[in-house]
Short mmCIF file of C-alpha atoms and ligand atoms in Angstrom, two decimals:
data_model
loop_
_atom_site.label_atom_id
_atom_site.label_comp_id
_atom_site.label_asym_id
_atom_site.label_seq_id
_atom_site.Cartn_x
_atom_site.Cartn_y
_atom_site.Cartn_z
CA UNK A 501 40.12 81.02 108.48
CA UNK A 502 40.35 81.71 112.21
CA UNK A 503 42.27 84.70 113.53
CA UNK A 504 43.23 85.50 117.09
CA UNK A 505 43.86 89.10 116.08
CA UNK A 506 40.31 90.32 116.62
CA UNK A 507 37.99 90.49 119.63
CA UNK A 508 34.25 90.97 119.91
CA UNK A 509 32.79 92.32 123.14
CA UNK A 510 29.21 93.25 123.88
CA UNK A 511 28.27 96.45 125.70
CA UNK A 512 25.09 98.11 126.95
CA UNK A 513 22.39 96.94 129.32
CA UNK A 514 20.91 94.79 126.57
CA UNK A 515 24.22 93.85 124.95
CA UNK A 516 23.09 95.99 122.05
CA UNK A 517 26.53 97.35 121.12
CA UNK A 518 29.25 95.15 119.61
CA UNK A 519 32.82 96.41 119.83
CA UNK A 520 35.05 94.70 117.30
CA UNK A 521 38.69 95.40 118.04
CA UNK A 522 41.68 94.67 115.80
CA UNK A 523 44.26 93.28 118.21
CA UNK A 524 47.38 93.01 116.08
CA UNK A 525 49.15 96.03 117.51
CA UNK A 526 52.64 94.58 117.01
CA UNK A 527 51.98 94.81 113.26
CA UNK A 528 49.97 98.04 113.59
CA UNK A 529 46.78 96.06 112.96
CA UNK A 530 47.86 95.31 109.39
CA UNK A 531 45.17 93.21 107.77
CA UNK A 532 46.35 89.78 106.71
CA UNK A 533 43.99 87.31 105.03
CA UNK A 534 43.06 85.66 108.32
CA UNK A 535 42.09 88.99 109.85
CA UNK A 536 40.03 90.13 106.85
CA UNK A 537 38.17 86.82 106.88
CA UNK A 538 37.65 87.09 110.63
CA UNK A 539 36.11 90.54 110.12
CA UNK A 540 33.78 89.07 107.50
CA UNK A 541 32.78 86.17 109.75
CA UNK A 542 32.26 88.46 112.74
CA UNK A 543 29.88 90.76 110.87
CA UNK A 544 28.05 87.80 109.36
CA UNK A 545 27.50 86.30 112.80
CA UNK A 546 26.76 89.23 115.10
CA UNK A 547 24.61 88.21 118.07
CA UNK A 548 20.93 89.02 117.55
CA UNK A 549 20.95 91.45 120.51
CA UNK A 550 23.29 93.81 118.60
CA UNK A 551 21.79 97.06 117.24
CA UNK A 552 25.00 98.97 116.44
CA UNK A 553 28.71 98.18 116.16
CA UNK A 554 32.03 99.93 116.73
CA UNK A 555 35.35 99.05 115.10
CA UNK A 556 38.45 99.94 117.07
CA UNK A 557 42.17 99.20 116.80
CA UNK A 558 44.46 98.17 119.63
CA UNK A 559 47.69 100.12 120.26
CA UNK A 560 48.93 103.37 118.74
CA UNK A 561 47.28 102.99 115.34
CA UNK A 562 43.85 102.09 114.00
CA UNK A 563 45.17 100.12 111.02
CA UNK A 564 48.26 100.08 108.77
CA UNK A 565 46.30 98.60 105.86
CA UNK A 566 47.06 95.49 103.89
CA UNK A 567 49.66 93.17 105.42
CA UNK A 568 52.35 93.83 102.85
CA UNK A 569 54.27 90.67 103.80
CA UNK A 570 51.50 88.60 102.16
CA UNK A 571 51.67 90.54 98.89
CA UNK A 572 55.06 89.18 97.82
CA UNK A 573 54.19 85.97 95.97
CA UNK A 574 50.75 86.72 94.53
CA UNK A 575 50.24 86.51 90.75
CA UNK A 576 47.58 88.50 88.84
CA UNK A 577 44.84 85.90 89.20
CA UNK A 578 45.47 85.54 92.92
CA UNK A 579 45.53 89.32 93.23
CA UNK A 580 42.11 89.54 91.62
CA UNK A 581 40.63 86.99 93.99
CA UNK A 582 42.35 88.63 96.95
CA UNK A 583 40.79 91.99 96.12
CA UNK A 584 37.38 90.37 95.69
CA UNK A 585 37.82 88.73 99.11
CA UNK A 586 38.34 92.18 100.65
CA UNK A 587 35.28 93.45 98.78
CA UNK A 588 33.16 90.62 100.17
CA UNK A 589 34.42 91.22 103.71
CA UNK A 590 33.93 95.00 103.68
CA UNK A 591 30.52 94.50 102.08
CA UNK A 592 29.62 92.62 105.29
CA UNK A 593 30.69 95.67 107.29
CA UNK A 594 28.84 98.23 105.17
CA UNK A 595 25.74 96.21 104.36
CA UNK A 596 25.59 94.01 107.43
CA UNK A 597 22.75 93.99 109.92
CA UNK A 598 23.63 97.16 111.88
CA UNK A 599 25.26 100.58 111.51
CA UNK A 600 29.00 100.63 112.22
CA UNK A 601 31.02 103.44 113.82
CA UNK A 602 34.80 103.50 113.31
CA UNK A 603 36.86 104.76 116.27
CA UNK A 604 40.01 106.14 114.62
CA UNK A 605 43.39 107.04 116.05
CA UNK A 606 46.94 107.05 114.70
CA UNK A 607 47.44 105.62 111.24
CA UNK A 608 44.34 105.07 109.12
CA UNK A 609 46.17 104.19 105.96
CA UNK A 610 45.74 102.15 102.82
CA UNK A 611 43.39 99.27 103.52
CA UNK A 612 42.83 100.77 106.97
CA UNK A 613 41.18 103.76 105.31
CA UNK A 614 39.28 101.35 103.05
CA UNK A 615 37.96 99.60 106.15
CA UNK A 616 37.07 102.91 107.80
CA UNK A 617 35.28 104.06 104.66
CA UNK A 618 33.06 100.95 104.74
CA UNK A 619 31.77 102.11 108.14
CA UNK A 620 28.80 104.45 108.43
CA UNK A 621 30.33 106.98 110.82
CA UNK A 622 34.01 107.78 111.39
CA UNK A 623 35.17 109.37 114.64
CA UNK A 624 38.79 110.56 114.53
CA UNK A 625 40.84 111.59 117.54
CA UNK A 626 43.26 114.46 117.04
CA UNK A 627 46.25 112.10 116.56
CA UNK A 628 44.67 110.41 113.57
CA UNK A 629 46.30 110.62 110.15
CA UNK A 630 44.97 109.41 106.82
CA UNK A 631 46.94 108.29 103.77
CA UNK A 632 46.81 106.03 100.74
CA UNK A 633 50.43 104.86 100.37
CA UNK A 634 49.42 102.39 97.65
CA UNK A 635 50.27 105.08 95.11
CA UNK A 636 53.89 105.25 96.21
CA UNK A 637 54.21 101.48 96.82
CA UNK A 638 53.52 100.73 93.16
CA UNK A 639 50.13 99.17 93.79
CA UNK A 640 46.50 100.29 93.76
CA UNK A 641 43.65 100.23 96.24
CA UNK A 642 41.95 96.84 96.26
CA UNK A 643 39.57 96.92 99.21
CA UNK A 644 36.83 99.02 97.66
CA UNK A 645 38.61 102.31 98.26
CA UNK A 646 38.23 103.56 94.69
CA UNK A 647 34.46 103.22 95.06
CA UNK A 648 33.96 104.40 98.64
CA UNK A 649 36.63 107.05 99.28
CA UNK A 650 35.64 109.37 96.39
CA UNK A 651 32.13 109.36 97.84
CA UNK A 652 33.61 110.87 101.01
CA UNK A 653 36.15 113.33 99.60
CA UNK A 654 35.76 113.38 95.80
CA UNK A 655 37.91 111.88 93.05
CA UNK A 656 40.27 114.89 92.93
CA UNK A 657 41.35 114.60 96.58
CA UNK A 658 41.77 110.84 96.39
CA UNK A 659 43.83 111.19 93.21
CA UNK A 660 46.04 113.73 94.99
CA UNK A 661 46.48 111.41 98.01
CA UNK A 662 47.61 108.57 95.77
CA UNK A 663 49.71 110.57 93.30
CA UNK A 664 51.61 112.56 95.91
CA UNK A 665 51.42 110.44 99.06
CA UNK A 666 49.65 113.33 100.77
CA UNK A 667 48.87 112.67 104.43
CA UNK A 668 45.83 114.37 105.98
CA UNK A 669 45.98 115.17 109.67
CA UNK A 670 42.86 114.79 111.78
CA UNK A 671 41.70 118.40 111.48
CA UNK A 672 42.01 118.45 107.71
CA UNK A 673 40.65 114.91 107.48
CA UNK A 674 37.48 115.96 109.25
CA UNK A 675 37.29 119.12 107.14
CA UNK A 676 37.39 117.21 103.83
CA UNK A 677 35.01 114.47 104.97
CA UNK A 678 37.26 111.55 105.90
CA UNK A 679 35.69 111.68 109.38
CA UNK A 680 32.43 113.18 110.62
CA UNK A 681 33.64 113.74 114.20
CA UNK A 682 36.94 115.11 115.54
CA UNK A 683 37.57 114.45 119.25
CA UNK A 684 40.44 114.89 121.75
CA UNK A 685 43.28 112.34 121.73
CA UNK A 686 42.34 109.05 123.31
CA UNK A 687 38.58 109.62 123.27
CA UNK A 688 37.52 108.21 119.88
CA UNK A 689 36.30 104.93 121.36
CA UNK A 690 34.24 106.71 124.05
CA UNK A 691 32.65 108.96 121.44
CA UNK A 692 32.04 106.02 119.08
CA UNK A 693 30.39 104.08 121.91
CA UNK A 694 28.17 107.06 122.76
CA UNK A 695 27.13 107.40 119.11
CA UNK A 696 26.51 103.66 118.78
CA UNK A 697 24.39 103.74 121.94
CA UNK A 698 22.32 106.57 120.46
CA UNK A 699 22.01 104.77 117.12
CA UNK A 700 20.84 101.62 118.90
CA UNK A 701 17.83 103.50 120.27
CA UNK A 702 16.51 104.26 116.76
CA UNK A 703 13.75 102.20 115.22
CA UNK A 704 15.54 99.29 113.46
CA UNK A 705 13.65 100.02 110.24
CA UNK A 706 14.93 103.59 110.21
CA UNK A 707 18.50 102.35 110.63
CA UNK A 708 17.89 99.83 107.87
CA UNK A 709 16.62 102.59 105.55
CA UNK A 710 19.67 104.72 106.29
CA UNK A 711 22.09 101.87 105.62
CA UNK A 712 20.41 100.29 102.62
CA UNK A 713 18.12 102.82 100.95
CA UNK A 714 20.00 106.10 101.33
CA UNK A 715 23.25 105.07 99.53
CA UNK A 716 21.24 103.49 96.73
CA UNK A 717 19.02 106.55 96.35
CA UNK A 718 22.19 108.65 96.08
CA UNK A 719 23.21 106.62 93.03
CA UNK A 720 19.82 106.58 91.35
CA UNK A 721 18.55 109.11 88.84
CA UNK A 722 16.45 111.66 90.76
CA UNK A 723 13.18 110.29 89.43
CA UNK A 724 14.03 106.77 90.68
CA UNK A 725 15.37 108.16 93.92
CA UNK A 726 12.13 109.95 94.70
CA UNK A 727 10.24 106.73 94.10
CA UNK A 728 12.58 104.63 96.27
CA UNK A 729 12.34 107.29 98.97
CA UNK A 730 8.55 107.24 98.87
CA UNK A 731 8.44 103.46 99.17
CA UNK A 732 10.95 103.40 102.02
CA UNK A 733 9.10 106.22 103.80
CA UNK A 734 5.81 104.36 103.46
CA UNK A 735 7.29 101.14 104.86
CA UNK A 736 9.01 102.92 107.76
CA UNK A 737 6.00 104.98 108.82
CA UNK A 738 3.69 101.96 108.70
CA UNK A 739 5.67 100.18 111.42
CA UNK A 740 3.94 100.17 114.85
CA UNK A 741 7.12 101.51 116.41
CA UNK A 742 6.99 104.63 114.21
CA UNK A 743 3.40 105.27 115.21
CA UNK A 744 4.25 104.88 118.91
CA UNK A 745 7.19 107.28 118.64
CA UNK A 746 5.16 109.94 116.83
CA UNK A 747 2.29 109.57 119.32
CA UNK A 748 4.74 109.99 122.21
CA UNK A 749 5.94 113.27 120.73
CA UNK A 750 2.42 114.56 120.15
CA UNK A 751 1.57 113.73 123.77
CA UNK A 752 4.63 115.65 124.97
CA UNK A 753 6.38 112.48 126.13
CA UNK A 754 9.30 112.44 123.67
CA UNK A 755 12.36 114.68 123.54
CA UNK A 756 12.21 117.85 121.46
CA UNK A 757 15.01 118.77 119.08
CA UNK A 758 17.34 121.09 121.01
CA UNK A 759 19.37 123.96 119.56
CA UNK A 760 22.94 122.78 118.86
C1 1HE B 1509 53.45 96.07 108.72
C2 1HE B 1509 52.58 96.99 108.08
C3 1HE B 1509 51.90 96.55 106.91
C4 1HE B 1509 53.46 97.97 109.78
N1 1HE B 1509 52.12 95.29 106.50
N2 1HE B 1509 53.62 94.82 108.25
N3 1HE B 1509 50.23 100.10 104.23
C5 1HE B 1509 51.32 100.89 104.30
O1 1HE B 1509 52.05 101.07 103.36
C6 1HE B 1509 51.65 101.43 105.67
C7 1HE B 1509 52.88 100.75 106.20
N4 1HE B 1509 53.12 101.06 107.59
C8 1HE B 1509 53.61 102.25 108.03
O2 1HE B 1509 53.75 103.21 107.29
C9 1HE B 1509 53.95 102.33 109.48
O3 1HE B 1509 54.15 101.02 109.97
C10 1HE B 1509 52.87 103.02 110.37
C11 1HE B 1509 52.84 104.53 110.04
C12 1HE B 1509 51.50 102.42 110.16
C13 1HE B 1509 53.25 102.83 111.86
O4 1HE B 1509 54.57 103.24 112.09
P1 1HE B 1509 55.32 102.75 113.42
O5 1HE B 1509 56.68 103.44 113.43
O6 1HE B 1509 54.46 102.92 114.59
O7 1HE B 1509 55.53 101.15 113.25
P2 1HE B 1509 56.59 100.35 112.35
O8 1HE B 1509 57.88 100.25 113.11
O9 1HE B 1509 56.68 100.87 110.98
O10 1HE B 1509 55.89 98.91 112.26
C14 1HE B 1509 55.84 98.01 113.36
C15 1HE B 1509 55.79 96.62 112.78
O11 1HE B 1509 54.59 96.47 112.02
C16 1HE B 1509 56.94 96.34 111.82
O12 1HE B 1509 57.24 94.96 111.88
P3 1HE B 1509 58.48 94.42 112.78
O13 1HE B 1509 58.42 92.92 112.64
O14 1HE B 1509 59.69 95.05 112.16
O15 1HE B 1509 58.23 94.92 114.19
C17 1HE B 1509 56.32 96.64 110.47
O16 1HE B 1509 56.97 95.94 109.41
C18 1HE B 1509 54.91 96.11 110.68
N5 1HE B 1509 53.97 96.71 109.76
N6 1HE B 1509 52.62 98.15 108.78
C19 1HE B 1509 52.95 94.47 107.15
N7 1HE B 1509 51.05 97.33 106.28
C20 1HE B 1509 43.20 95.69 99.82
S1 1HE B 1509 44.43 96.55 99.17
C21 1HE B 1509 45.04 97.61 100.37
C22 1HE B 1509 46.38 98.09 99.97
C23 1HE B 1509 47.12 98.68 101.11
O17 1HE B 1509 46.66 98.78 102.22
S2 1HE B 1509 48.67 99.21 100.73
C24 1HE B 1509 49.16 100.16 102.09
C25 1HE B 1509 49.84 99.32 103.12
#
């Protein structure tokens, strides 16, 4: 299903950064079916030059969540399939080919927070606010939020957000783990682009390990996790690129870690 409410632009000297922008500002970037499917298709078909991606929202808000106007006529069976469609789309964001940085501002609510939580890094500007209004609208999260959001902030905080309609401002959102970076108003996209540019310089196998091995290790019993870690470490260090990077450091040609 085509949507004109999304743009993909390539940035960087090797077109290594994809910026995917929701461009439905008149509806606060609310995600209708066409837009969710367009997100899925975009992440499934990223150009091969891309090493990292950024998701941004046009206008005053990142995303107002599910397009509530499409909810009206759905029966239970259709609701089930609709939720599974969101799962499939956000799976393409989280487990697609490259790490994804969300550039957040304004409302990051409902399905908008579900989308943000499928990204690997969230940068919030100081005007960002986070909420899960599903609780007060008589519905439930359906875009993977019940799985992903507790991993960021814990079940207790998510329960509170949904039971009471609690809204987190940017400062508190960063404090509890809804975002990893808090930046001045209007600068989330710049920061997200800078982070994506940095991420794109990593060895692709390291980025792959971080996207695909780390979350799985976190869910494995420790004994399995250690084994998965050892196998991933062995594969990563065997790559020629890893050997070149380590040699460069030993020869004094690579950057040292600097005090923060
Ligand atoms: C929408 C939506 C939407 C705005 N679906 N049309 N999400 C929510 O419950 C959040 C609902 N939205 C809001 O609380 C506010 O719109 C905002 C705080 C995001 C922005 O406020 P504001 O004052 O800037 O905009 P507005 O005047 O409320 O909205 C502008 C237009 O966007 C207006 O339409 P218009 O034709 O009257 O101009 C709104 O109706 C429309 N609009 N948000 C449809 N969400 C996979 S399950 C996920 C479940 C959920 O995400 S539930 C939570 C849904």
